[in-house]
Short mmCIF file of N, CA and C in Angstrom, two decimals:
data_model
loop_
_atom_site.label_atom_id
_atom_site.label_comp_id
_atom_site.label_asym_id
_atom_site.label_seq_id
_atom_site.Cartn_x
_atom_site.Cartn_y
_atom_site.Cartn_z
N UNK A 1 -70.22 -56.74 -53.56
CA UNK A 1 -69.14 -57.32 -52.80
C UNK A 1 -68.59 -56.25 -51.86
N UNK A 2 -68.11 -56.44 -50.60
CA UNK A 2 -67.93 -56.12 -49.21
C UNK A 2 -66.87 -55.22 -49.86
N UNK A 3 -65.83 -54.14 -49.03
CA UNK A 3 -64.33 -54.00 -49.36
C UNK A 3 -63.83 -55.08 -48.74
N UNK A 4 -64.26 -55.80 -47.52
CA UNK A 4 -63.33 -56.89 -47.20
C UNK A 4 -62.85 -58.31 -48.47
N UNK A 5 -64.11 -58.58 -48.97
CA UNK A 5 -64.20 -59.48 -49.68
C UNK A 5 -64.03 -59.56 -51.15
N UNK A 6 -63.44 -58.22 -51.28
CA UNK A 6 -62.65 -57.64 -52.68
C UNK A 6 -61.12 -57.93 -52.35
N UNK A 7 -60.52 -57.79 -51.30
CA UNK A 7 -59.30 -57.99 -50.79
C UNK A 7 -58.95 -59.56 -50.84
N UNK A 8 -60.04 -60.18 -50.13
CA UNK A 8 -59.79 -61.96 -49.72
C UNK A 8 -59.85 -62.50 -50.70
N UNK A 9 -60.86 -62.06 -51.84
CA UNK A 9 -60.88 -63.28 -53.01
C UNK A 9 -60.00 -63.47 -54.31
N UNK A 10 -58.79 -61.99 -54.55
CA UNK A 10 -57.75 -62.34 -54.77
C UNK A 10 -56.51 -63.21 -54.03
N UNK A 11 -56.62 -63.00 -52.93
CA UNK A 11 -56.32 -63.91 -52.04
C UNK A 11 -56.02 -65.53 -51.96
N UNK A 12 -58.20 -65.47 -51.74
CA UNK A 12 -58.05 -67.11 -52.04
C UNK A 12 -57.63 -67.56 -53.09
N UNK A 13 -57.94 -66.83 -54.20
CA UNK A 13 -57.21 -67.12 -55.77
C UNK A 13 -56.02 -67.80 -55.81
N UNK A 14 -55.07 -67.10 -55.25
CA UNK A 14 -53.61 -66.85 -55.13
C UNK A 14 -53.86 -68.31 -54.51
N UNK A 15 -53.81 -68.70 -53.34
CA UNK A 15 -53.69 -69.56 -52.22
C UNK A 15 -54.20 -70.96 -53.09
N UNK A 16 -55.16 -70.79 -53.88
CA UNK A 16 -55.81 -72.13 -54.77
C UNK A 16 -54.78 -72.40 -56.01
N UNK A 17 -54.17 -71.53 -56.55
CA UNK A 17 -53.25 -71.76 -57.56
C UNK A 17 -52.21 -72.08 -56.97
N UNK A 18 -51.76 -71.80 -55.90
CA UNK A 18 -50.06 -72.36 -55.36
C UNK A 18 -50.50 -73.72 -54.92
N UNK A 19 -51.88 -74.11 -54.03
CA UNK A 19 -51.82 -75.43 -54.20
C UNK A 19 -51.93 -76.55 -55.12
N UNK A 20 -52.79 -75.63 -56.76
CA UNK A 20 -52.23 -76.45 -57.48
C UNK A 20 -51.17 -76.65 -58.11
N UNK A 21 -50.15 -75.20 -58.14
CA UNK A 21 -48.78 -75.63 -58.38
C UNK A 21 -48.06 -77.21 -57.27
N UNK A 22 -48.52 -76.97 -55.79
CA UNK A 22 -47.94 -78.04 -55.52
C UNK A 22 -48.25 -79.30 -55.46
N UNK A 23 -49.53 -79.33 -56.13
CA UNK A 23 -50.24 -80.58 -56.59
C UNK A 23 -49.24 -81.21 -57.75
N UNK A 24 -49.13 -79.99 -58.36
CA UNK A 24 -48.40 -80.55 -59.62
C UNK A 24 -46.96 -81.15 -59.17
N UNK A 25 -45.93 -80.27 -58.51
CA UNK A 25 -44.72 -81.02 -58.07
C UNK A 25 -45.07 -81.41 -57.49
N UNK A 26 -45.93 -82.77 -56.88
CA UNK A 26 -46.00 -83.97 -55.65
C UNK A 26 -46.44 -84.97 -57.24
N UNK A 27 -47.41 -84.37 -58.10
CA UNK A 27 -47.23 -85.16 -58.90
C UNK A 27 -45.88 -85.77 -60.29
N UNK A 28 -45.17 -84.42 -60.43
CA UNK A 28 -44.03 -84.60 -60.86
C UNK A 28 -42.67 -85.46 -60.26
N UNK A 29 -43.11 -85.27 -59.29
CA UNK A 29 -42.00 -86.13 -58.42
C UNK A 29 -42.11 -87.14 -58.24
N UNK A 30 -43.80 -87.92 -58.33
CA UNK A 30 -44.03 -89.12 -58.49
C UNK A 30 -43.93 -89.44 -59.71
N UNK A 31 -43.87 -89.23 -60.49
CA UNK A 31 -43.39 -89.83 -61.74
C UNK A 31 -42.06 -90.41 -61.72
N UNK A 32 -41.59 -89.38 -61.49
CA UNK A 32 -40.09 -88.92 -61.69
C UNK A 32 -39.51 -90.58 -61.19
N UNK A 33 -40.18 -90.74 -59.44
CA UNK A 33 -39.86 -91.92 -58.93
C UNK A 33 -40.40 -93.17 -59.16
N UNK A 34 -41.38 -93.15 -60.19
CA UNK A 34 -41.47 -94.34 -60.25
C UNK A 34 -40.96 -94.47 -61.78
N UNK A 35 -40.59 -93.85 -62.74
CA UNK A 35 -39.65 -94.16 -63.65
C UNK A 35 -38.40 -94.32 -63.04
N UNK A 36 -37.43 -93.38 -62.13
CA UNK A 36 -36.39 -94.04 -61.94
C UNK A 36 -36.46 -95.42 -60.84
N UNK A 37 -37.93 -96.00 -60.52
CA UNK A 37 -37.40 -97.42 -60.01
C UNK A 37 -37.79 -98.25 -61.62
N UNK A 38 -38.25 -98.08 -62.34
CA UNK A 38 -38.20 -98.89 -64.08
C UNK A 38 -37.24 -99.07 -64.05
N UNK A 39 -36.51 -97.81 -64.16
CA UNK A 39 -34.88 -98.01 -65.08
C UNK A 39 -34.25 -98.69 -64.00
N UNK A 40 -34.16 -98.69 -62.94
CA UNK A 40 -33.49 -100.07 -62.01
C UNK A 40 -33.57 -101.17 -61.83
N UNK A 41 -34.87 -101.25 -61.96
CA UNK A 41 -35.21 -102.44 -61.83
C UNK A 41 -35.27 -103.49 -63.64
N UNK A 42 -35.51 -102.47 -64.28
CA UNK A 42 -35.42 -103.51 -65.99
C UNK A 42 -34.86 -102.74 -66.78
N UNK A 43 -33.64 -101.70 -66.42
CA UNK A 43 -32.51 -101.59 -66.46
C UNK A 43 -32.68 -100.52 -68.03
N UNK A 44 -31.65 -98.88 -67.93
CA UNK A 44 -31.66 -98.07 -69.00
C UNK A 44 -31.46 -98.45 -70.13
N UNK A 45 -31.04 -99.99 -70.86
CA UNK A 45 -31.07 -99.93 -72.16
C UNK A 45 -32.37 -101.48 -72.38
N UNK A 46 -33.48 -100.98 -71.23
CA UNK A 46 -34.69 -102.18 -72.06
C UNK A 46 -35.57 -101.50 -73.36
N UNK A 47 -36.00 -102.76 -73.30
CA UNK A 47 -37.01 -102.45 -74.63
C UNK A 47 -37.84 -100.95 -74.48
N UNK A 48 -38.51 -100.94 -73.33
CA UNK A 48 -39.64 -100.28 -73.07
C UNK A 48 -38.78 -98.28 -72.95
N UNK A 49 -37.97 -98.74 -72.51
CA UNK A 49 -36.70 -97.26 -72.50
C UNK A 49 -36.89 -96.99 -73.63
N UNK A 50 -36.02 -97.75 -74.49
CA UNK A 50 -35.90 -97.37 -76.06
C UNK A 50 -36.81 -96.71 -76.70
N UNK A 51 -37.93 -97.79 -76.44
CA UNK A 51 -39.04 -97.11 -77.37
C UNK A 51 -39.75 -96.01 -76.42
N UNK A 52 -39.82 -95.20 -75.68
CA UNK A 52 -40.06 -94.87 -74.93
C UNK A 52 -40.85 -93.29 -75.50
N UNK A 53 -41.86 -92.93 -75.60
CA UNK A 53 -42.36 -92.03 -76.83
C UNK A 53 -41.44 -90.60 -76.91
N UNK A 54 -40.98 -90.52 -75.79
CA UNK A 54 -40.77 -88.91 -75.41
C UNK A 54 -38.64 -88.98 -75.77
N UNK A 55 -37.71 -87.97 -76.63
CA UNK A 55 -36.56 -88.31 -76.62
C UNK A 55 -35.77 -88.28 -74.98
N UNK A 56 -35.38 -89.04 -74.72
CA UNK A 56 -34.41 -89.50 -74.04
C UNK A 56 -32.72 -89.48 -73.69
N UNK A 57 -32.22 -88.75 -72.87
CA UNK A 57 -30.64 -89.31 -73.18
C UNK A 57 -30.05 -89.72 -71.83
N UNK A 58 -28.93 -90.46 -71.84
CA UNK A 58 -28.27 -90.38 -70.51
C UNK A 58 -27.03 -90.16 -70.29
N UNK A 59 -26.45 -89.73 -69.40
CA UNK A 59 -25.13 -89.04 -69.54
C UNK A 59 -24.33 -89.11 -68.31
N UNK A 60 -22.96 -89.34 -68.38
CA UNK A 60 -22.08 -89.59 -67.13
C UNK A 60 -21.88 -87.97 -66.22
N UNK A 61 -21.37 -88.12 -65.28
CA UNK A 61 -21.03 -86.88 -64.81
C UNK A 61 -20.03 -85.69 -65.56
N UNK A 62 -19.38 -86.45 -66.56
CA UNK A 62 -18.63 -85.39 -67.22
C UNK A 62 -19.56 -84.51 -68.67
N UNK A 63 -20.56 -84.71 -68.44
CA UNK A 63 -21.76 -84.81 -69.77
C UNK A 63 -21.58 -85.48 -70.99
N UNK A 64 -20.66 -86.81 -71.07
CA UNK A 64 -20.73 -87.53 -72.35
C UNK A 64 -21.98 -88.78 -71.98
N UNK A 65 -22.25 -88.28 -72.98
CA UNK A 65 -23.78 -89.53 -73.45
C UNK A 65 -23.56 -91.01 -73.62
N UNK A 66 -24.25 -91.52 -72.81
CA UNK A 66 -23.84 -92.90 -72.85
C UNK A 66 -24.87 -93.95 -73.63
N UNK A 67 -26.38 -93.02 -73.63
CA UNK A 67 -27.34 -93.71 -74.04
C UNK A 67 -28.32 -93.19 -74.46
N UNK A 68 -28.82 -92.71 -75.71
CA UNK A 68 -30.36 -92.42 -76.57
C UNK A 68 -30.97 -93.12 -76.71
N UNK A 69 -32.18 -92.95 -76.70
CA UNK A 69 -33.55 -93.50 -77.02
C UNK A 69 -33.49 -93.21 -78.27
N UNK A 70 -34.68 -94.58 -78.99
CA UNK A 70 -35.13 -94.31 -80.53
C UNK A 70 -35.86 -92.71 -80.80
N UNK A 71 -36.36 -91.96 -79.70
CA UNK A 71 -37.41 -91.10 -79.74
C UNK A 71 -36.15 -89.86 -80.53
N UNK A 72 -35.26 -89.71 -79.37
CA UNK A 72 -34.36 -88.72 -80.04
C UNK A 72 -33.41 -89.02 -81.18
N UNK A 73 -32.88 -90.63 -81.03
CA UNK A 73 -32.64 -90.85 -82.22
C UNK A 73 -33.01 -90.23 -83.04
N UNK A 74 -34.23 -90.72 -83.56
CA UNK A 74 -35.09 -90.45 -84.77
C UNK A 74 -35.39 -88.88 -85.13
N UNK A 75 -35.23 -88.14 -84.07
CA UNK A 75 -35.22 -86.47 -83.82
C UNK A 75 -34.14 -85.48 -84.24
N UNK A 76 -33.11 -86.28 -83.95
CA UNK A 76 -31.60 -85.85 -84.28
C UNK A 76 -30.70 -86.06 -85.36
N UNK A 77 -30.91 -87.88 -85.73
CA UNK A 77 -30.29 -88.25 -86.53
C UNK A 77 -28.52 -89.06 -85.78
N UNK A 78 -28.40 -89.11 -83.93
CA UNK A 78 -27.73 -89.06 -83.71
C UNK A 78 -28.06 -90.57 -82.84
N UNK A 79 -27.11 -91.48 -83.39
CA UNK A 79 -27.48 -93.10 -82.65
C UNK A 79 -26.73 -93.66 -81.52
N UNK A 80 -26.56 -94.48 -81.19
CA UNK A 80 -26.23 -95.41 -80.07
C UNK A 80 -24.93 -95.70 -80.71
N UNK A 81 -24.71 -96.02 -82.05
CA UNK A 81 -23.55 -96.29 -82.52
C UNK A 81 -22.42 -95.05 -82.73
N UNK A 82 -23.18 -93.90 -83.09
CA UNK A 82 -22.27 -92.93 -82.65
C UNK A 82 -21.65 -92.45 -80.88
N UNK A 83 -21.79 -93.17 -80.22
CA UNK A 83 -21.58 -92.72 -78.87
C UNK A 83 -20.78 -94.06 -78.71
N UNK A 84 -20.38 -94.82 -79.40
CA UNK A 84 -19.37 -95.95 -79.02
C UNK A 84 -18.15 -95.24 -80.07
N UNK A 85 -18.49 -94.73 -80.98
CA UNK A 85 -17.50 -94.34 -81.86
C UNK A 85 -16.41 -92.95 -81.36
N UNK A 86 -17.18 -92.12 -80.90
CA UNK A 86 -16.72 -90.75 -80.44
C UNK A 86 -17.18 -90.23 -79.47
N UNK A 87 -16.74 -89.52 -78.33
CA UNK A 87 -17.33 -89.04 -77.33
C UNK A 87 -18.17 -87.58 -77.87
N UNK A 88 -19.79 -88.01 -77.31
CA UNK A 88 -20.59 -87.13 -77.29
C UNK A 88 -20.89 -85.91 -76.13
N UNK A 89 -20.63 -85.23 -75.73
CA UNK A 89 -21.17 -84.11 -74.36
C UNK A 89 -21.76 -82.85 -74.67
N UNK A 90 -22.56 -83.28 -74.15
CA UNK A 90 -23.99 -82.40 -73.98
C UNK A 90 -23.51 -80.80 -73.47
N UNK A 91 -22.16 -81.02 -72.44
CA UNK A 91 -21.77 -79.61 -71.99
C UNK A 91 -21.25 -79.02 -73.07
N UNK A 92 -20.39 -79.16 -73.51
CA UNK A 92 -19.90 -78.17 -74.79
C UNK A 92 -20.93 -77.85 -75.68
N UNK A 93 -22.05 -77.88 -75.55
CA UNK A 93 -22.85 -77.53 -76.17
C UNK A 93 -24.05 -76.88 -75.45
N UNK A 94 -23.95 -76.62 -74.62
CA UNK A 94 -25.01 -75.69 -74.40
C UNK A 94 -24.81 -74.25 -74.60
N UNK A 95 -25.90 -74.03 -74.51
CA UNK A 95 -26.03 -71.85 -75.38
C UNK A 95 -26.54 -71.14 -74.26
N UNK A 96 -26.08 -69.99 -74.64
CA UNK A 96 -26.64 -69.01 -73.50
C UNK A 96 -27.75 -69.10 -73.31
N UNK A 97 -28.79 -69.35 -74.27
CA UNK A 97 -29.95 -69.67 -73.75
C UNK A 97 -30.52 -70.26 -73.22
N UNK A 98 -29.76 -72.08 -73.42
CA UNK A 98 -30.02 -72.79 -72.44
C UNK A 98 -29.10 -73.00 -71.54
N UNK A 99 -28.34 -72.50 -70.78
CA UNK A 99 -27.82 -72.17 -69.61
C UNK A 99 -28.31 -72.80 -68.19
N UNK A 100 -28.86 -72.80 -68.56
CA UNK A 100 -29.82 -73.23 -67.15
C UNK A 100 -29.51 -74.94 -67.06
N UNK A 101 -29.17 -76.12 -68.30
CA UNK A 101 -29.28 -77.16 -68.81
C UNK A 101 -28.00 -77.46 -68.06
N UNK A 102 -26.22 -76.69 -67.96
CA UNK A 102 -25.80 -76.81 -67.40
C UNK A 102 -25.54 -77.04 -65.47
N UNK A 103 -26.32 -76.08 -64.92
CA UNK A 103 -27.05 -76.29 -63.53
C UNK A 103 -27.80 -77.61 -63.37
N UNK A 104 -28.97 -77.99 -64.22
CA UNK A 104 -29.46 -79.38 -63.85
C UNK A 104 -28.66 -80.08 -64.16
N UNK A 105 -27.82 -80.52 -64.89
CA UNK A 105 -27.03 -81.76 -65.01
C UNK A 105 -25.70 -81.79 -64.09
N UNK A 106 -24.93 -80.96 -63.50
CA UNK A 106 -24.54 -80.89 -62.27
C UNK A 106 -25.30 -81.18 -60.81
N UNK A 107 -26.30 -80.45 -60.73
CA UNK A 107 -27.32 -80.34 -59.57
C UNK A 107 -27.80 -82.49 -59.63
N UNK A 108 -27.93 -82.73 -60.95
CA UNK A 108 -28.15 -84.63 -60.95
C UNK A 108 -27.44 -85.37 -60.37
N UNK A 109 -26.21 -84.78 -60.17
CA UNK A 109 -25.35 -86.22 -59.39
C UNK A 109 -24.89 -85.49 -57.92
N UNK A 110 -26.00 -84.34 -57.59
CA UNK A 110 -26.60 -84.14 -56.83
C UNK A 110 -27.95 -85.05 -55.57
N UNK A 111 -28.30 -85.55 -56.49
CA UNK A 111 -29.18 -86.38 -55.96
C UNK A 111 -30.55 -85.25 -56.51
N UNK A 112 -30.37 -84.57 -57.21
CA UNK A 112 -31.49 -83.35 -57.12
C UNK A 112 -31.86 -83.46 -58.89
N UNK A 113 -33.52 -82.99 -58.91
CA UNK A 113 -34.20 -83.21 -59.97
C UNK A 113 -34.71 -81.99 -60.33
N UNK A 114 -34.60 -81.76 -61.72
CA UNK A 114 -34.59 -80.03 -62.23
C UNK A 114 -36.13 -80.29 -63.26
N UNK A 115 -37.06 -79.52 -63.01
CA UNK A 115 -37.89 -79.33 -64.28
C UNK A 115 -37.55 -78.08 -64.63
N UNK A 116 -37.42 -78.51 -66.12
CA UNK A 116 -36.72 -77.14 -66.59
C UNK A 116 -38.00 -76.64 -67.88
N UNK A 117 -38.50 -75.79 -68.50
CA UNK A 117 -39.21 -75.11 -69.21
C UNK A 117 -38.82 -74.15 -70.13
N UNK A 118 -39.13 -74.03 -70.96
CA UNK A 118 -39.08 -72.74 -72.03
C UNK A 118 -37.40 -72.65 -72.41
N UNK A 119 -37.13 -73.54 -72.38
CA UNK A 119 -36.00 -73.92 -73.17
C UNK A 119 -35.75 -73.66 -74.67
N UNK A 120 -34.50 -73.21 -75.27
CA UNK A 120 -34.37 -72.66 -76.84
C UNK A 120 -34.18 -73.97 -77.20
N UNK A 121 -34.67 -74.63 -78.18
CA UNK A 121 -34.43 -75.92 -79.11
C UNK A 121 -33.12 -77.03 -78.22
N UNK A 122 -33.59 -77.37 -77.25
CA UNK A 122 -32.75 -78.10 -76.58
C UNK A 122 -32.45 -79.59 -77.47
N UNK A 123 -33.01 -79.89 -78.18
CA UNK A 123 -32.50 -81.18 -79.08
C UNK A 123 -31.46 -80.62 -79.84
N UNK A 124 -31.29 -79.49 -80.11
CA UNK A 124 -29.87 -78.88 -81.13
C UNK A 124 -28.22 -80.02 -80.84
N UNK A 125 -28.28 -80.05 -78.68
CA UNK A 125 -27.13 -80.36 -78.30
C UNK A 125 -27.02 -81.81 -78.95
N UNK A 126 -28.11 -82.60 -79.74
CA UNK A 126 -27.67 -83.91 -80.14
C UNK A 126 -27.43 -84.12 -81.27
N UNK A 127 -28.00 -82.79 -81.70
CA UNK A 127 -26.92 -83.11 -83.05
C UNK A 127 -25.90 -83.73 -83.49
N UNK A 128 -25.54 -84.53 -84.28
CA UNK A 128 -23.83 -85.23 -84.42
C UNK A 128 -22.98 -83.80 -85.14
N UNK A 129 -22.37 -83.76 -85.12
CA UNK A 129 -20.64 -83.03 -85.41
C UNK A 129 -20.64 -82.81 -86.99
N UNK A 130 -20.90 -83.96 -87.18
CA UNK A 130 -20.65 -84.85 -88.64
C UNK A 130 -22.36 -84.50 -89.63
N UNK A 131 -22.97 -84.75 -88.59
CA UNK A 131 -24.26 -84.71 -89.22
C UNK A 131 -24.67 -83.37 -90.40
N UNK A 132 -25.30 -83.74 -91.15
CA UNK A 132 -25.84 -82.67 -91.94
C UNK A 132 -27.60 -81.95 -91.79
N UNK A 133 -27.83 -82.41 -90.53
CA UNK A 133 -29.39 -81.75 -89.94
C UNK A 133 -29.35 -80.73 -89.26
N UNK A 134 -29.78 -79.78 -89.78
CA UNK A 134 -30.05 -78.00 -89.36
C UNK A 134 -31.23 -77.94 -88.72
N UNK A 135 -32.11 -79.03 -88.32
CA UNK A 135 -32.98 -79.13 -87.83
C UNK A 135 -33.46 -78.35 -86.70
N UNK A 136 -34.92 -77.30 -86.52
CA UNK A 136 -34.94 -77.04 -85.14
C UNK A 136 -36.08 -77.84 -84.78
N UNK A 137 -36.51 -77.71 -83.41
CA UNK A 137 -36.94 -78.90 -82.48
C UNK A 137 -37.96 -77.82 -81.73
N UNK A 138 -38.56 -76.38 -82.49
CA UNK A 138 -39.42 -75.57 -81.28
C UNK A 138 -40.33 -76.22 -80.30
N UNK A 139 -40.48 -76.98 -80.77
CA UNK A 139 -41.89 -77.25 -80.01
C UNK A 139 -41.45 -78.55 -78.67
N UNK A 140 -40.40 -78.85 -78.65
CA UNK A 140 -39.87 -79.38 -77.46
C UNK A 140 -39.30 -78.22 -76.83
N UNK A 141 -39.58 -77.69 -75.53
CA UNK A 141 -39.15 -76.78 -74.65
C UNK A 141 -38.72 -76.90 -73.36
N UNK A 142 -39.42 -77.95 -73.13
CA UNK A 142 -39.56 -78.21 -71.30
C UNK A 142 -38.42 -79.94 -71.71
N UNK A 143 -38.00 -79.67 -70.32
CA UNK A 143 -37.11 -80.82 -69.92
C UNK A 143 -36.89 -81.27 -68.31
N UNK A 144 -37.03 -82.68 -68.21
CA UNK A 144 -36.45 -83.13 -66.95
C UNK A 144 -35.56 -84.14 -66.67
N UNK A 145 -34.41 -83.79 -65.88
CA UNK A 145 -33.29 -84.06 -65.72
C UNK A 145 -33.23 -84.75 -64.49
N UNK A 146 -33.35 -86.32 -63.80
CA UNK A 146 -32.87 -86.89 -63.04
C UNK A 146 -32.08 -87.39 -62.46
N UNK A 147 -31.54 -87.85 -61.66
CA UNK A 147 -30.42 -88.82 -61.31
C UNK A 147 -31.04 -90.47 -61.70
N UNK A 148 -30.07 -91.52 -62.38
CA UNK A 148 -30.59 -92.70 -62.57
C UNK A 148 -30.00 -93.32 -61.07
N UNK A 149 -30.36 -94.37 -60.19
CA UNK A 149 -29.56 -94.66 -59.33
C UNK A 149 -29.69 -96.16 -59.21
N UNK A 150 -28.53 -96.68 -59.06
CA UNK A 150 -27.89 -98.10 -59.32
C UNK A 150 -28.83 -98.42 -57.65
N UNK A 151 -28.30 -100.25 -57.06
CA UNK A 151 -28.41 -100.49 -56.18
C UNK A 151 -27.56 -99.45 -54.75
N UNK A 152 -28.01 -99.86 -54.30
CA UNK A 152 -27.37 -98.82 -52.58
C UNK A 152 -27.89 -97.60 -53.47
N UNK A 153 -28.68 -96.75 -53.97
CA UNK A 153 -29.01 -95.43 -54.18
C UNK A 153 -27.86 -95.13 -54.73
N UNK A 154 -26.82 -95.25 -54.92
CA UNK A 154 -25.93 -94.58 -55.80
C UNK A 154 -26.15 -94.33 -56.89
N UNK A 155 -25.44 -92.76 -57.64
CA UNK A 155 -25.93 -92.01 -58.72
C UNK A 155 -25.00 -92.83 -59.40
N UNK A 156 -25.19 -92.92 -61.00
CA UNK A 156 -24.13 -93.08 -60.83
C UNK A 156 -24.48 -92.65 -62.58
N UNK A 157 -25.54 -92.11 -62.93
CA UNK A 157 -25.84 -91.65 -64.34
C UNK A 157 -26.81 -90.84 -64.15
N UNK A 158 -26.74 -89.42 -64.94
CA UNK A 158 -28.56 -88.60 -64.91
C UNK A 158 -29.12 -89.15 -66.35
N UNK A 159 -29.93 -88.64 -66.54
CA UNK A 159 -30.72 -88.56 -67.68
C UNK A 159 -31.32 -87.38 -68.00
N UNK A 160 -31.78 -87.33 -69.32
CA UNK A 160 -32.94 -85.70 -69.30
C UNK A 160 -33.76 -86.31 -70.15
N UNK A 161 -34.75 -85.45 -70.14
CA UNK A 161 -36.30 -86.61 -70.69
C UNK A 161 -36.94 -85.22 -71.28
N UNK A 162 -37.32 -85.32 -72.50
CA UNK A 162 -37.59 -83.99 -73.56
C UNK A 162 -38.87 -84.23 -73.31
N UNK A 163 -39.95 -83.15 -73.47
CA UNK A 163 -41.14 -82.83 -73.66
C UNK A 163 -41.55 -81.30 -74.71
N UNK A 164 -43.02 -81.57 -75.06
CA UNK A 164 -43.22 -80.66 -75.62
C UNK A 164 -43.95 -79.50 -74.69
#
């Protein structure tokens, strides 16, 4: 190999991996949009939400939770009936480590969509108060945080959507 062509083919390397990084966000973003036209169109508390494999939450602009999925349900121990009973928020509970969790859920009623990664046990924040689960959640790390938007595009709820 040339000296020129010792130089270029780290290069092209470089240049082939950023386009598949942006392969990936054109594909993340299509997701992103065609779940939030679901939830508009057959609306955040249908069937198909609920059961929806991956935990789920949704939350007003002040970070109280308005709505879990069975996924985190079942993860947490923390239900639909507890969020009519007592106000739940996700902000008083975040940790220095996940820090970052605060920024996307502001940046949501933004109009702006956060993939977030390598997150410390982000199911901890659903814990109930009351609850007796010490549970950790390692292997969920990554999270994405949308805006839900009513008719006329208005925000008017985010969500965050857990992954492993």
């Amino acid at each position: 190999m040339t000296g020129k062509n010792a130089r270029e083919q780290p290069l092209e390397e470089l240049a082939e991996m950023f386009k598949a990084l942006q392969d990936k966000a054109k594909t993340q973003a299509h997701v992103i949009k065609k779940f939030q036209k679901f939830i508009k169109s057959e609306g955040l508390f249908s069937h198909a939400v609920n059961c929806f494999p991956y935990p789920m939450a949704a939350f007003k602009y002040d970070g109280d939770l308005v709505y879990i999925n069975n996924a985190l349900s079942d993860k947490t121990g923390l239900s639909i009936a507890d969020l009519s009973k007592a106000k739940h928020s996700i902000l008083n509970r975040i940790t220095d480590q996940n820090f970052q969790i605060l920024d996307a859920v502001e940046n949501v009623f933004l109009g702006e969509t956060a993939f977030l990664s390598n997150l410390s046990d982000p199911l901890a924040m659903f814990i109930g108060d009351r609850s007796d689960k010490k549970i950790s959640f390692p292997s969920y790390r990554n999270a994405v945080f949308f805006p839900i938007l009513e008719d006329g595009n208005q925000i008017t709820l985010g969500a965050a959507l857990f992954m492993k």
